């Protein structure tokens, strides 16, 4: 009887172990899989993005590096349906179908007075937000604003931005509607070893 | 005797289970912790970065998004000590202490003819490489080249780059020497809800 009990115990331990392995992976593999699997998701369900997930995306954005640690970024969070719809029509019309559907958009802006390298720093912020969305099983896409003058002017006007605050990109976010697969973009031809 | 064997088996199973739990976390938490914990590491041990880790960093870089999926990047991998030392002296003298110590540097370049948005795309590549280094327990730092003209010219000359290939940044990589802690850069003051 005691023997049976111990045997059962070991079976339970091994089984739960296998289950855990299925759900979890090493820190390294998990992080890399998020980087490798990030993809542009342009269609979303009507489900809102939770406040907790919004905080996660913002925290990821703020974790980006910046030249001389100046942190020249400003983030505008659009989660009000009326504001998003207005922004879709007047701010970034080229992406209006995406923006009418997305329950969330984050406008990544840079302070051009604080840093001459704001567009690079803000690109790292944008990539971090996209990766945090992928990690959170959300879908997201980088909608370009900078360096196109007409888009910059329309976004600045719609959001009433001061002249020193330039919009770099808009990240539309939501729960993916449909299946989206990442591209394999590894290219040996673009790797140069120790010389051009 | 058989009872003892089964008991040992269950102890081993439970122990290995606990060990696995210590090493693994959820995919989401793992990826986010890498984004949050990335930091600039500027000092390295003499240990080389393995070829496998180099491939990981390159694959992460190639996973970045780009405008219209043009992928205007080119990556130059410096892992030859003599080449790195020459690059430290002639290419990016402002970072020569770092580059003399680093066993690896990746120069992220963009094709200015292929895309007008190359500097943003290449910034996302750079951030992905930095995050992959953090995930791999390596230390790395973004050394800026673009948009400083003198740095661009010296790097182009040292690496003999064609005129359409501009260097954006150099990521120095190695096994961290000493302790490095990430900064908490979350800033409520830079979040704007639905309007500026």
XYZ file of C-alpha atoms in Angstrom:
392
model
C 0.000 0.000 0.000
C 2.741 2.407 1.015
C 4.624 1.339 -2.116
C 1.618 2.212 -4.280
C 1.302 5.605 -2.613
C 4.951 6.465 -3.301
C 4.598 5.261 -6.886
C 1.564 7.477 -7.408
C 3.400 10.398 -5.869
C 6.265 9.983 -8.299
C 3.872 9.727 -11.248
C 2.131 12.952 -10.168
C 5.476 14.706 -9.738
C 6.726 13.649 -13.159
C 3.417 14.549 -14.848
C 3.228 18.007 -13.298
C 6.840 18.491 -14.256
C 6.065 17.744 -17.907
C 3.056 20.062 -17.822
C 5.173 22.894 -16.427
C 7.763 22.358 -19.122
C 5.081 22.775 -21.758
C 4.038 26.149 -20.382
C 7.408 27.583 -19.558
C 10.708 27.881 -21.347
C 14.065 29.354 -20.438
C 14.310 33.136 -20.091
C 16.639 33.265 -23.082
C 14.458 31.188 -25.411
C 11.320 33.043 -24.354
C 12.777 36.461 -25.027
C 14.319 35.397 -28.323
C 11.091 33.798 -29.524
C 9.303 37.111 -28.938
C 11.954 38.982 -30.960
C 11.826 36.391 -33.760
C 8.025 36.144 -33.812
C 7.104 39.834 -33.772
C 5.008 40.556 -36.841
C 2.813 43.355 -38.165
C -0.793 42.785 -37.080
C -3.228 45.128 -38.818
C -6.633 43.731 -37.794
C -8.099 43.481 -34.296
C -11.141 42.212 -32.410
C -13.312 44.702 -30.528
C -11.826 43.609 -27.188
C -10.171 46.486 -25.336
C -6.517 46.364 -24.319
C -6.423 46.155 -20.511
C -4.987 49.045 -18.507
C -2.367 46.606 -17.185
C -1.253 45.740 -20.720
C -1.128 49.450 -21.629
C 1.178 50.038 -18.650
C 3.334 47.117 -19.800
C 3.706 48.606 -23.284
C 4.550 52.041 -21.885
C 7.096 50.598 -19.442
C 8.745 48.714 -22.313
C 8.880 51.912 -24.363
C 10.505 53.842 -21.533
C 13.165 51.107 -21.210
C 14.767 52.038 -24.538
C 18.287 53.437 -24.668
C 18.919 57.023 -25.767
C 21.945 59.076 -26.765
C 23.555 60.548 -23.629
C 20.524 59.196 -21.717
C 18.533 62.303 -22.719
C 15.265 60.324 -23.128
C 13.785 62.819 -25.616
C 10.483 60.937 -25.991
C 6.834 61.755 -25.247
C 4.078 59.144 -25.588
C 0.485 59.973 -26.469
C -1.934 57.167 -25.648
C -5.167 57.090 -27.617
C -7.758 54.739 -26.107
C -10.905 56.828 -26.461
C -12.978 55.595 -29.428
C -14.008 59.099 -30.525
C -10.420 60.348 -30.359
C -9.159 57.305 -32.281
C -11.828 57.758 -34.974
C -10.981 61.450 -35.349
C -7.281 60.581 -35.511
C -8.008 57.949 -38.175
C -9.805 60.508 -40.359
C -7.684 63.594 -39.763
C -4.337 62.439 -38.395
C -3.168 59.439 -40.382
C -5.671 58.849 -43.180
C -3.405 56.362 -44.985
C -3.949 53.965 -42.070
C -7.537 54.867 -41.280
C -8.955 51.337 -41.654
C -6.453 50.059 -39.076
C -7.011 52.990 -36.714
C -10.825 52.758 -36.864
C -10.537 49.127 -35.735
C -7.709 49.381 -33.184
C -8.842 49.866 -29.571
C -5.477 51.469 -28.745
C -2.831 53.552 -30.454
C 0.367 54.953 -29.005
C 1.893 57.962 -30.757
C 5.650 58.029 -30.201
C 6.993 61.586 -30.345
C 10.397 63.161 -29.875
C 11.539 66.503 -28.519
C 13.656 67.969 -31.300
C 15.103 70.638 -28.995
C 16.319 68.135 -26.403
C 18.137 65.852 -28.860
C 19.300 65.788 -32.465
C 19.107 61.993 -32.310
C 15.475 61.821 -31.186
C 14.299 59.845 -34.253
C 16.708 56.972 -33.511
C 15.930 56.887 -29.790
C 12.189 56.962 -30.547
C 12.631 54.099 -33.027
C 14.057 51.983 -30.203
C 11.052 52.990 -28.062
C 8.722 51.928 -30.896
C 10.450 48.548 -31.314
C 10.263 47.910 -27.549
C 6.509 48.617 -27.576
C 6.018 46.245 -30.536
C 7.964 43.500 -28.722
C 6.024 44.012 -25.476
C 2.796 43.659 -27.489
C 4.064 40.393 -29.014
C 5.047 39.144 -25.534
C 1.542 39.999 -24.277
C -0.159 38.107 -27.140
C -1.416 41.397 -28.535
C -1.138 42.395 -32.172
C 0.569 45.623 -33.181
C 1.936 47.461 -36.185
C 4.359 50.373 -36.729
C 2.555 53.064 -38.724
C 5.159 55.478 -40.064
C 4.773 59.243 -39.654
C 8.329 60.622 -39.789
C 10.019 61.517 -42.144
C 6.978 62.269 -44.339
C 6.187 65.966 -44.025
C 2.467 65.791 -44.852
C 1.882 63.030 -42.277
C 3.903 64.892 -39.636
C 1.909 68.086 -40.186
C -1.473 66.353 -40.063
C -0.649 64.395 -36.909
C 0.746 67.524 -35.220
C -2.382 69.488 -36.115
C -4.829 66.764 -35.025
C -3.073 66.253 -31.681
C -2.253 69.956 -31.258
C 1.445 69.240 -30.659
C 3.856 72.065 -29.815
C 6.351 72.880 -32.608
C 9.294 71.115 -30.908
C 7.428 67.806 -30.476
C 7.553 65.732 -33.676
C 5.639 62.462 -34.154
C 7.849 59.567 -35.267
C 5.349 56.723 -35.463
C 1.998 55.422 -34.337
C 1.743 51.906 -32.950
C -1.785 50.516 -33.384
C -2.571 47.763 -30.860
C -5.342 45.257 -30.252
C -6.184 41.598 -29.869
C -5.354 39.982 -33.230
C -8.269 39.106 -35.500
C -7.115 36.137 -37.577
C -3.752 34.446 -37.910
C -0.551 36.338 -38.516
C 2.819 34.707 -39.137
C 6.283 36.231 -38.828
C 8.575 36.395 -41.858
C 11.951 34.673 -41.871
C 14.218 37.560 -42.869
C 17.610 36.045 -42.000
C 19.903 36.866 -44.901
C 23.501 35.571 -45.084
C 24.124 37.958 -47.966
C 23.771 40.929 -45.623
C 26.398 39.698 -43.147
C 29.958 40.905 -43.705
C 32.760 39.336 -41.661
C 35.491 41.773 -40.562
C 35.299 43.786 -43.796
C 32.807 45.015 -46.369
C 14.423 -2.561 -1.801
C 11.894 -1.881 -4.575
C 10.149 0.579 -2.253
C 13.381 2.453 -1.687
C 13.984 2.653 -5.448
C 10.540 4.148 -6.097
C 11.008 6.603 -3.242
C 14.342 7.742 -4.693
C 12.744 8.111 -8.106
C 10.025 10.369 -6.708
C 12.582 12.476 -4.811
C 14.610 12.907 -7.994
C 11.496 13.846 -9.958
C 10.358 16.437 -7.415
C 13.855 17.897 -7.045
C 14.388 18.238 -10.789
C 10.947 19.800 -11.016
C 11.836 22.452 -8.438
C 15.124 23.154 -10.167
C 13.323 23.640 -13.486
C 10.859 26.037 -11.866
C 13.718 28.170 -10.642
C 15.129 28.517 -14.130
C 11.935 29.053 -16.057
C 9.237 31.704 -16.051
C 6.305 32.473 -18.344
C 7.113 33.549 -21.897
C 5.587 36.946 -21.270
C 7.451 37.672 -18.033
C 10.730 36.422 -19.479
C 10.537 38.604 -22.561
C 9.432 41.655 -20.593
C 12.200 41.207 -18.027
C 14.750 41.263 -20.863
C 13.247 44.498 -22.244
C 13.140 46.090 -18.771
C 16.633 44.903 -17.766
C 18.599 45.838 -20.877
C 21.381 48.172 -19.867
C 24.536 49.618 -21.395
C 27.512 47.370 -20.593
C 30.835 48.975 -21.479
C 33.388 46.566 -19.954
C 33.969 42.920 -20.853
C 36.037 39.897 -19.853
C 38.442 38.406 -22.393
C 36.051 35.495 -23.084
C 35.013 35.311 -26.734
C 31.364 35.463 -27.770
C 30.449 32.025 -29.138
C 29.569 31.630 -32.829
C 26.137 30.437 -31.715
C 25.542 33.628 -29.746
C 26.723 35.719 -32.708
C 24.149 33.967 -34.910
C 21.486 34.658 -32.273
C 22.302 38.376 -32.264
C 22.261 38.538 -36.067
C 18.962 36.658 -36.288
C 17.443 39.082 -33.773
C 18.690 42.018 -35.827
C 17.187 40.637 -39.025
C 13.814 40.242 -37.249
C 13.285 44.010 -37.051
C 10.454 45.655 -38.974
C 11.171 48.024 -41.855
C 9.174 50.520 -43.899
C 7.488 48.711 -46.812
C 9.504 45.628 -45.766
C 12.512 46.941 -47.718
C 15.037 45.661 -45.112
C 17.669 48.266 -46.047
C 20.255 46.984 -43.543
C 23.748 45.487 -43.828
C 25.601 44.078 -40.808
C 29.377 44.057 -40.465
C 30.613 41.651 -37.786
C 34.010 42.413 -36.282
C 35.411 39.487 -34.267
C 39.040 39.543 -35.345
C 41.184 41.154 -32.623
C 43.429 42.973 -35.099
C 40.433 44.333 -37.017
C 38.726 45.425 -33.781
C 41.889 47.162 -32.564
C 42.316 48.999 -35.869
C 38.628 49.974 -35.789
C 39.047 51.239 -32.200
C 41.932 53.493 -33.243
C 40.781 54.645 -36.665
C 37.033 54.051 -36.864
C 35.434 55.185 -33.630
C 38.154 56.715 -31.472
C 35.651 58.179 -28.990
C 34.834 54.607 -27.915
C 38.292 53.119 -28.296
C 38.627 51.858 -24.696
C 35.382 49.894 -25.113
C 36.314 48.582 -28.574
C 39.826 47.484 -27.541
C 38.235 45.363 -24.806
C 35.163 44.016 -26.640
C 35.626 40.607 -28.313
C 32.823 41.436 -30.747
C 31.331 44.465 -32.458
C 28.478 44.605 -34.942
C 28.318 47.638 -37.225
C 24.728 48.301 -38.266
C 24.594 50.024 -41.656
C 21.810 51.160 -43.945
C 21.473 51.411 -47.701
C 20.501 55.036 -48.325
C 19.502 54.309 -51.916
C 17.073 51.522 -50.970
C 15.189 53.502 -48.325
C 14.821 57.057 -47.033
C 13.808 55.590 -43.692
C 16.922 53.430 -43.245
C 18.033 55.147 -40.008
C 14.764 54.265 -38.239
C 14.726 50.679 -39.501
C 18.373 50.237 -38.497
C 17.606 51.633 -35.032
C 15.062 48.830 -34.578
C 17.743 46.348 -35.729
C 20.156 47.803 -33.171
C 17.614 47.579 -30.338
C 16.840 43.940 -31.247
C 20.556 43.073 -31.104
C 20.889 44.763 -27.697
C 17.886 42.829 -26.380
C 19.191 39.513 -27.751
C 22.492 40.205 -25.969
C 20.634 40.846 -22.698
C 18.646 37.622 -23.194
C 21.916 35.737 -23.755
C 23.508 37.137 -20.561
C 25.952 39.096 -22.679
C 26.728 42.763 -22.163
C 26.323 45.263 -24.979
C 26.214 48.972 -25.679
C 24.936 51.183 -28.546
C 27.835 53.313 -29.782
C 26.423 56.110 -31.920
C 27.835 56.874 -35.359
C 24.967 58.530 -37.263
C 24.147 61.450 -37.466
C 27.651 62.735 -36.624
C 29.440 63.450 -39.867
C 33.022 62.998 -38.635
C 32.206 59.609 -37.096
C 30.350 58.491 -40.231
C 33.283 59.445 -42.446
C 35.885 57.724 -40.278
C 33.883 54.505 -39.959
C 33.198 54.471 -43.729
C 36.889 54.988 -44.468
C 38.124 52.348 -41.999
C 35.653 49.728 -43.245
C 35.923 50.825 -46.884
C 32.140 51.194 -47.243
C 30.566 52.102 -50.592
C 29.050 55.620 -50.689
C 25.434 54.413 -50.401
C 26.089 52.358 -47.238
C 25.999 54.558 -44.128
C 26.876 53.316 -40.631
C 24.174 54.008 -38.051
C 25.673 52.457 -34.926
C 28.184 50.015 -33.536
C 27.076 47.517 -30.904
C 30.030 46.371 -28.771
C 29.410 42.956 -27.187
C 31.119 40.740 -24.637
C 30.721 38.918 -21.352
C 30.135 41.622 -18.711
C 33.049 42.478 -16.420
C 31.503 43.677 -13.161
C 27.921 44.432 -12.186
C 25.618 46.578 -14.305
C 22.123 47.596 -13.271
C 19.291 48.885 -15.468
C 17.809 52.342 -14.855
C 14.141 52.796 -13.994
C 13.114 55.336 -16.636
C 9.323 55.094 -16.309
C 8.023 58.653 -16.338
C 4.331 59.466 -15.837
C 5.054 63.033 -16.938
C 5.803 61.825 -20.455
C 2.487 59.997 -20.892
C -0.351 61.996 -22.452
C -3.853 60.477 -22.459
C -5.873 61.145 -25.625
C -4.437 64.650 -26.079
C -1.216 66.595 -25.618
